[in-house]
PDB file of C-alpha atoms in Angstrom:
ATOM      1  CA  UNK E  30       3.094  54.197  12.799  1.00 42.00           C
ATOM      2  CA  UNK E  31       6.039  52.650  14.649  1.00 37.00           C
ATOM      3  CA  UNK E  32       3.754  50.034  16.277  1.00 34.00           C
ATOM      4  CA  UNK E  33       2.207  49.215  12.887  1.00 32.00           C
ATOM      5  CA  UNK E  34       5.657  48.511  11.398  1.00 31.00           C
ATOM      6  CA  UNK E  35       6.613  46.380  14.428  1.00 30.00           C
ATOM      7  CA  UNK E  36       3.389  44.380  14.035  1.00 30.00           C
ATOM      8  CA  UNK E  37       4.098  43.792  10.311  1.00 30.00           C
ATOM      9  CA  UNK E  38       7.630  42.574  11.071  1.00 29.00           C
ATOM     10  CA  UNK E  39       6.342  40.319  13.840  1.00 29.00           C
ATOM     11  CA  UNK E  40       3.678  38.788  11.566  1.00 30.00           C
ATOM     12  CA  UNK E  41       6.245  38.201   8.781  1.00 31.00           C
ATOM     13  CA  UNK E  42       8.641  36.599  11.293  1.00 30.00           C
ATOM     14  CA  UNK E  43       5.958  34.279  12.679  1.00 30.00           C
ATOM     15  CA  UNK E  44       4.857  33.310   9.162  1.00 30.00           C
ATOM     16  CA  UNK E  45       8.423  32.549   8.049  1.00 29.00           C
ATOM     17  CA  UNK E  46       9.079  30.436  11.131  1.00 29.00           C
ATOM     18  CA  UNK E  47       5.794  28.557  10.605  1.00 27.00           C
ATOM     19  CA  UNK E  48       6.451  27.845   6.926  1.00 28.00           C
ATOM     20  CA  UNK E  49      10.055  26.860   7.588  1.00 29.00           C
ATOM     21  CA  UNK E  50       8.958  24.447  10.298  1.00 32.00           C
ATOM     22  CA  UNK E  51       6.315  22.884   8.058  1.00 34.00           C
ATOM     23  CA  UNK E  52       8.330  22.546   4.876  1.00 34.00           C
ATOM     24  CA  UNK E  53      10.052  19.357   3.804  1.00 40.00           C
ATOM     25  CA  UNK E  54       9.672  15.907   5.296  1.00 46.00           C
ATOM     26  CA  UNK E  55      11.606  16.613   8.463  1.00 50.00           C
ATOM     27  CA  UNK E  56       9.640  15.484  11.469  1.00 51.00           C
ATOM     28  CA  UNK E  57       6.811  13.961   9.415  1.00 55.00           C
ATOM     29  CA  UNK E  58       5.802  10.637  10.879  1.00 73.00           C
ATOM     30  CA  UNK E  59       5.098   7.626   8.711  1.00 85.00           C
ATOM     31  CA  UNK E  60       1.359   6.987   8.945  1.00 91.00           C
ATOM     32  CA  UNK E  61       2.148   3.313   8.420  1.00 95.00           C
ATOM     33  CA  UNK E  62       4.154   2.898  11.617  1.00 88.00           C
ATOM     34  CA  UNK E  63       4.569  -0.801  12.342  1.00 92.00           C
ATOM     35  CA  UNK E  64       4.068  -1.855   8.719  1.00 97.00           C
ATOM     36  CA  UNK E  65       7.162  -3.567   7.284  1.00 97.00           C
ATOM     37  CA  UNK E  66       9.084  -1.604   4.704  1.00 97.00           C
ATOM     38  CA  UNK E  67      11.774  -2.942   2.396  1.00 97.00           C
ATOM     39  CA  UNK E  68      13.319  -2.753  -1.041  1.00 98.00           C
ATOM     40  CA  UNK E  69      11.073  -1.669  -3.897  1.00 98.00           C
ATOM     41  CA  UNK E  70      12.218  -2.684  -7.369  1.00 98.00           C
ATOM     42  CA  UNK E  71      12.614  -0.129 -10.166  1.00 98.00           C
ATOM     43  CA  UNK E  72       9.336   0.897 -11.844  1.00 97.00           C
ATOM     44  CA  UNK E  73      10.165  -0.994 -15.060  1.00 96.00           C
ATOM     45  CA  UNK E  74      10.404  -4.293 -13.112  1.00 97.00           C
ATOM     46  CA  UNK E  75       7.403  -3.974 -10.786  1.00 97.00           C
ATOM     47  CA  UNK E  76       4.673  -5.487 -12.965  1.00 97.00           C
ATOM     48  CA  UNK E  77       6.693  -8.559 -13.885  1.00 96.00           C
ATOM     49  CA  UNK E  78       7.779  -9.099 -10.265  1.00 97.00           C
ATOM     50  CA  UNK E  79       4.190  -8.870  -9.022  1.00 98.00           C
ATOM     51  CA  UNK E  80       2.506 -10.937 -11.744  1.00 96.00           C
ATOM     52  CA  UNK E  81       5.239 -12.992 -13.388  1.00 95.00           C
ATOM     53  CA  UNK E  82       4.404 -11.497 -16.792  1.00 93.00           C
ATOM     54  CA  UNK E  83       5.637  -8.418 -18.615  1.00 90.00           C
ATOM     55  CA  UNK E  84       3.121  -5.612 -18.774  1.00 86.00           C
ATOM     56  CA  UNK E  85       1.390  -5.457 -22.140  1.00 76.00           C
ATOM     57  CA  UNK E  86      -1.078  -2.916 -23.441  1.00 69.00           C
ATOM     58  CA  UNK E  87      -2.947  -4.937 -26.037  1.00 62.00           C
ATOM     59  CA  UNK E  88      -4.154  -7.610 -23.610  1.00 56.00           C
ATOM     60  CA  UNK E  89      -2.054 -10.407 -25.072  1.00 58.00           C
ATOM     61  CA  UNK E  90      -0.004 -12.530 -22.733  1.00 60.00           C
ATOM     62  CA  UNK E  91       3.699 -12.649 -23.428  1.00 64.00           C
ATOM     63  CA  UNK E  92       5.924 -15.372 -22.121  1.00 70.00           C
ATOM     64  CA  UNK E  93       6.109 -15.510 -18.382  1.00 78.00           C
ATOM     65  CA  UNK E  94       5.108 -17.608 -15.441  1.00 92.00           C
ATOM     66  CA  UNK E  95       2.335 -16.636 -13.033  1.00 95.00           C
ATOM     67  CA  UNK E  96       3.677 -15.730  -9.609  1.00 96.00           C
ATOM     68  CA  UNK E  97       1.765 -17.116  -6.634  1.00 97.00           C
ATOM     69  CA  UNK E  98       2.469 -15.311  -3.368  1.00 98.00           C
ATOM     70  CA  UNK E  99       1.990 -16.946   0.050  1.00 98.00           C
ATOM     71  CA  UNK E 100       0.218 -14.621   2.440  1.00 97.00           C
ATOM     72  CA  UNK E 101       2.038 -14.116   5.735  1.00 97.00           C
ATOM     73  CA  UNK E 102       0.060 -11.277   7.297  1.00 97.00           C
ATOM     74  CA  UNK E 103      -3.236  -9.575   6.585  1.00 97.00           C
ATOM     75  CA  UNK E 104      -3.558  -6.940   9.279  1.00 97.00           C
ATOM     76  CA  UNK E 105      -6.321  -4.501  10.142  1.00 96.00           C
ATOM     77  CA  UNK E 106      -5.249  -1.952  12.773  1.00 96.00           C
ATOM     78  CA  UNK E 107      -8.459  -0.181  13.778  1.00 94.00           C
ATOM     79  CA  UNK E 108      -8.615   2.998  15.878  1.00 95.00           C
ATOM     80  CA  UNK E 109     -11.753   4.761  17.050  1.00 95.00           C
ATOM     81  CA  UNK E 110     -11.500   7.254  19.878  1.00 92.00           C
ATOM     82  CA  UNK E 111      -9.825   5.444  22.761  1.00 92.00           C
ATOM     83  CA  UNK E 112     -10.553   2.021  21.312  1.00 94.00           C
ATOM     84  CA  UNK E 113      -8.176   0.120  19.096  1.00 94.00           C
ATOM     85  CA  UNK E 114      -7.948  -3.396  17.782  1.00 96.00           C
ATOM     86  CA  UNK E 115      -5.426  -5.308  15.706  1.00 96.00           C
ATOM     87  CA  UNK E 116      -6.663  -8.294  13.719  1.00 96.00           C
ATOM     88  CA  UNK E 117      -4.600 -10.668  11.566  1.00 96.00           C
ATOM     89  CA  UNK E 118      -6.834 -12.222   8.920  1.00 94.00           C
ATOM     90  CA  UNK E 119      -4.091 -14.241   7.205  1.00 94.00           C
ATOM     91  CA  UNK E 120      -4.866 -17.894   6.746  1.00 93.00           C
ATOM     92  CA  UNK E 121      -2.100 -20.448   6.619  1.00 95.00           C
ATOM     93  CA  UNK E 122      -1.256 -22.045   3.269  1.00 96.00           C
ATOM     94  CA  UNK E 123      -3.181 -19.506   1.155  1.00 97.00           C
ATOM     95  CA  UNK E 124      -1.681 -18.316  -2.124  1.00 98.00           C
ATOM     96  CA  UNK E 125      -2.541 -15.158  -4.068  1.00 98.00           C
ATOM     97  CA  UNK E 126      -1.860 -14.194  -7.688  1.00 98.00           C
ATOM     98  CA  UNK E 127      -2.117 -10.753  -9.263  1.00 97.00           C
ATOM     99  CA  UNK E 128      -3.073 -11.716 -12.793  1.00 95.00           C
ATOM    100  CA  UNK E 129      -2.822  -9.680 -15.974  1.00 90.00           C
ATOM    101  CA  UNK E 130      -6.607  -9.864 -16.362  1.00 92.00           C
ATOM    102  CA  UNK E 131      -6.906  -7.390 -13.453  1.00 95.00           C
ATOM    103  CA  UNK E 132      -8.133  -9.925 -10.924  1.00 97.00           C
ATOM    104  CA  UNK E 133      -6.483 -11.170  -7.743  1.00 97.00           C
ATOM    105  CA  UNK E 134      -6.979 -14.917  -7.394  1.00 98.00           C
ATOM    106  CA  UNK E 135      -6.447 -17.087  -4.339  1.00 97.00           C
ATOM    107  CA  UNK E 136      -6.179 -20.784  -3.660  1.00 97.00           C
ATOM    108  CA  UNK E 137      -5.640 -22.984  -0.633  1.00 97.00           C
ATOM    109  CA  UNK E 138      -2.418 -24.941  -1.051  1.00 97.00           C
ATOM    110  CA  UNK E 139      -0.103 -25.080  -4.032  1.00 93.00           C
ATOM    111  CA  UNK E 140      -2.439 -27.302  -6.034  1.00 95.00           C
ATOM    112  CA  UNK E 141      -5.725 -25.816  -4.815  1.00 97.00           C
ATOM    113  CA  UNK E 142      -8.559 -24.540  -6.973  1.00 97.00           C
ATOM    114  CA  UNK E 143      -8.254 -20.884  -8.029  1.00 97.00           C
ATOM    115  CA  UNK E 144     -10.987 -18.455  -7.030  1.00 98.00           C
ATOM    116  CA  UNK E 145     -11.333 -14.827  -8.080  1.00 97.00           C
ATOM    117  CA  UNK E 146     -11.009 -12.467  -5.149  1.00 93.00           C
ATOM    118  CA  UNK E 147     -10.787  -8.738  -5.989  1.00 96.00           C
ATOM    119  CA  UNK E 148     -10.139  -6.454  -8.948  1.00 97.00           C
ATOM    120  CA  UNK E 149      -6.711  -4.806  -9.047  1.00 97.00           C
ATOM    121  CA  UNK E 150      -4.786  -2.303 -11.174  1.00 97.00           C
ATOM    122  CA  UNK E 151      -1.832   0.015 -10.861  1.00 98.00           C
ATOM    123  CA  UNK E 152      -2.862   3.400  -9.478  1.00 98.00           C
ATOM    124  CA  UNK E 153      -0.813   5.190 -12.125  1.00 97.00           C
ATOM    125  CA  UNK E 154       2.307   4.884 -14.282  1.00 96.00           C
ATOM    126  CA  UNK E 155       4.582   5.460 -11.254  1.00 97.00           C
ATOM    127  CA  UNK E 156       3.498   2.047  -9.881  1.00 98.00           C
ATOM    128  CA  UNK E 157       3.916   3.160  -6.257  1.00 98.00           C
ATOM    129  CA  UNK E 158       0.447   1.889  -5.380  1.00 98.00           C
ATOM    130  CA  UNK E 159      -2.228  -0.495  -6.548  1.00 98.00           C
ATOM    131  CA  UNK E 160      -5.962  -0.071  -6.451  1.00 98.00           C
ATOM    132  CA  UNK E 161      -7.777  -3.064  -4.977  1.00 97.00           C
ATOM    133  CA  UNK E 162     -11.516  -2.862  -5.606  1.00 94.00           C
ATOM    134  CA  UNK E 163     -11.302   0.938  -5.587  1.00 94.00           C
ATOM    135  CA  UNK E 164      -9.095   1.328  -2.481  1.00 96.00           C
ATOM    136  CA  UNK E 165      -5.519   2.576  -2.771  1.00 97.00           C
ATOM    137  CA  UNK E 166      -2.748   0.399  -1.331  1.00 98.00           C
ATOM    138  CA  UNK E 167       0.696   1.990  -1.236  1.00 98.00           C
ATOM    139  CA  UNK E 168       3.673  -0.255  -1.916  1.00 98.00           C
ATOM    140  CA  UNK E 169       5.980  -0.634   1.078  1.00 98.00           C
ATOM    141  CA  UNK E 170       8.043  -3.453  -0.420  1.00 98.00           C
ATOM    142  CA  UNK E 171       8.120  -5.169  -3.809  1.00 98.00           C
ATOM    143  CA  UNK E 172      10.997  -7.354  -4.888  1.00 98.00           C
ATOM    144  CA  UNK E 173      11.654 -10.921  -6.031  1.00 97.00           C
ATOM    145  CA  UNK E 174      10.898 -12.341  -2.573  1.00 97.00           C
ATOM    146  CA  UNK E 175       8.351 -10.136  -0.878  1.00 98.00           C
ATOM    147  CA  UNK E 176       5.380  -7.801  -1.337  1.00 98.00           C
ATOM    148  CA  UNK E 177       3.986  -5.470   1.322  1.00 98.00           C
ATOM    149  CA  UNK E 178       1.306  -2.880   0.686  1.00 98.00           C
ATOM    150  CA  UNK E 179      -0.765  -0.712   3.020  1.00 98.00           C
ATOM    151  CA  UNK E 180      -3.870   1.452   2.973  1.00 98.00           C
ATOM    152  CA  UNK E 181      -4.980   4.215   5.320  1.00 97.00           C
ATOM    153  CA  UNK E 182      -8.764   4.522   5.493  1.00 95.00           C
ATOM    154  CA  UNK E 183     -10.853   6.786   7.660  1.00 94.00           C
ATOM    155  CA  UNK E 184     -14.488   7.441   8.394  1.00 92.00           C
ATOM    156  CA  UNK E 185     -15.800  10.043  10.807  1.00 90.00           C
ATOM    157  CA  UNK E 186     -13.534   9.933  13.897  1.00 91.00           C
ATOM    158  CA  UNK E 187     -12.156   6.471  13.189  1.00 96.00           C
ATOM    159  CA  UNK E 188      -9.408   5.137  10.960  1.00 95.00           C
ATOM    160  CA  UNK E 189      -7.841   1.851   9.984  1.00 96.00           C
ATOM    161  CA  UNK E 190      -4.453   0.861   8.645  1.00 97.00           C
ATOM    162  CA  UNK E 191      -4.847  -2.212   6.489  1.00 97.00           C
ATOM    163  CA  UNK E 192      -1.781  -4.033   5.241  1.00 98.00           C
ATOM    164  CA  UNK E 193      -0.735  -7.340   3.773  1.00 98.00           C
ATOM    165  CA  UNK E 194       2.608  -9.100   3.497  1.00 98.00           C
ATOM    166  CA  UNK E 195       3.364 -11.865   0.978  1.00 98.00           C
ATOM    167  CA  UNK E 196       6.421 -13.985   0.244  1.00 97.00           C
ATOM    168  CA  UNK E 197       7.342 -16.396  -2.511  1.00 93.00           C
TER     169      UNK E 197
END
């Protein structure tokens, strides 16, 4: 009986130490290591900062001015077993706009022709992430001068960290 009680106490002690060590964010690494992180505007300001227009529910366009962002980096960090590769797909002088119609447009140069690129929408009302053609991209920075978002995607034993950085 004495050994049974000792075993119970030992199990409870181990469980409490394990749960204490795992609780909270202490020691949790950022899975987006190496991805820039900066100021994120308050939720109420995020849509207008990203698009240039206030967010409207009825589809009408209120007064505003479309924001065109210059892409600085478009990185794919790919890891598979012992192999890894980092690719920057950003092209110089390319501009992107997140329009209220739910489409991301791009153009080469300030006066270039606009082309539709991908569908986009806010993931939810918290506006901490956007969905780009069905993939979640978490905001790392969104303010009047810069946007950075990142996505963690995995398949089998491989994963990729995909992120983009824009400036005005």
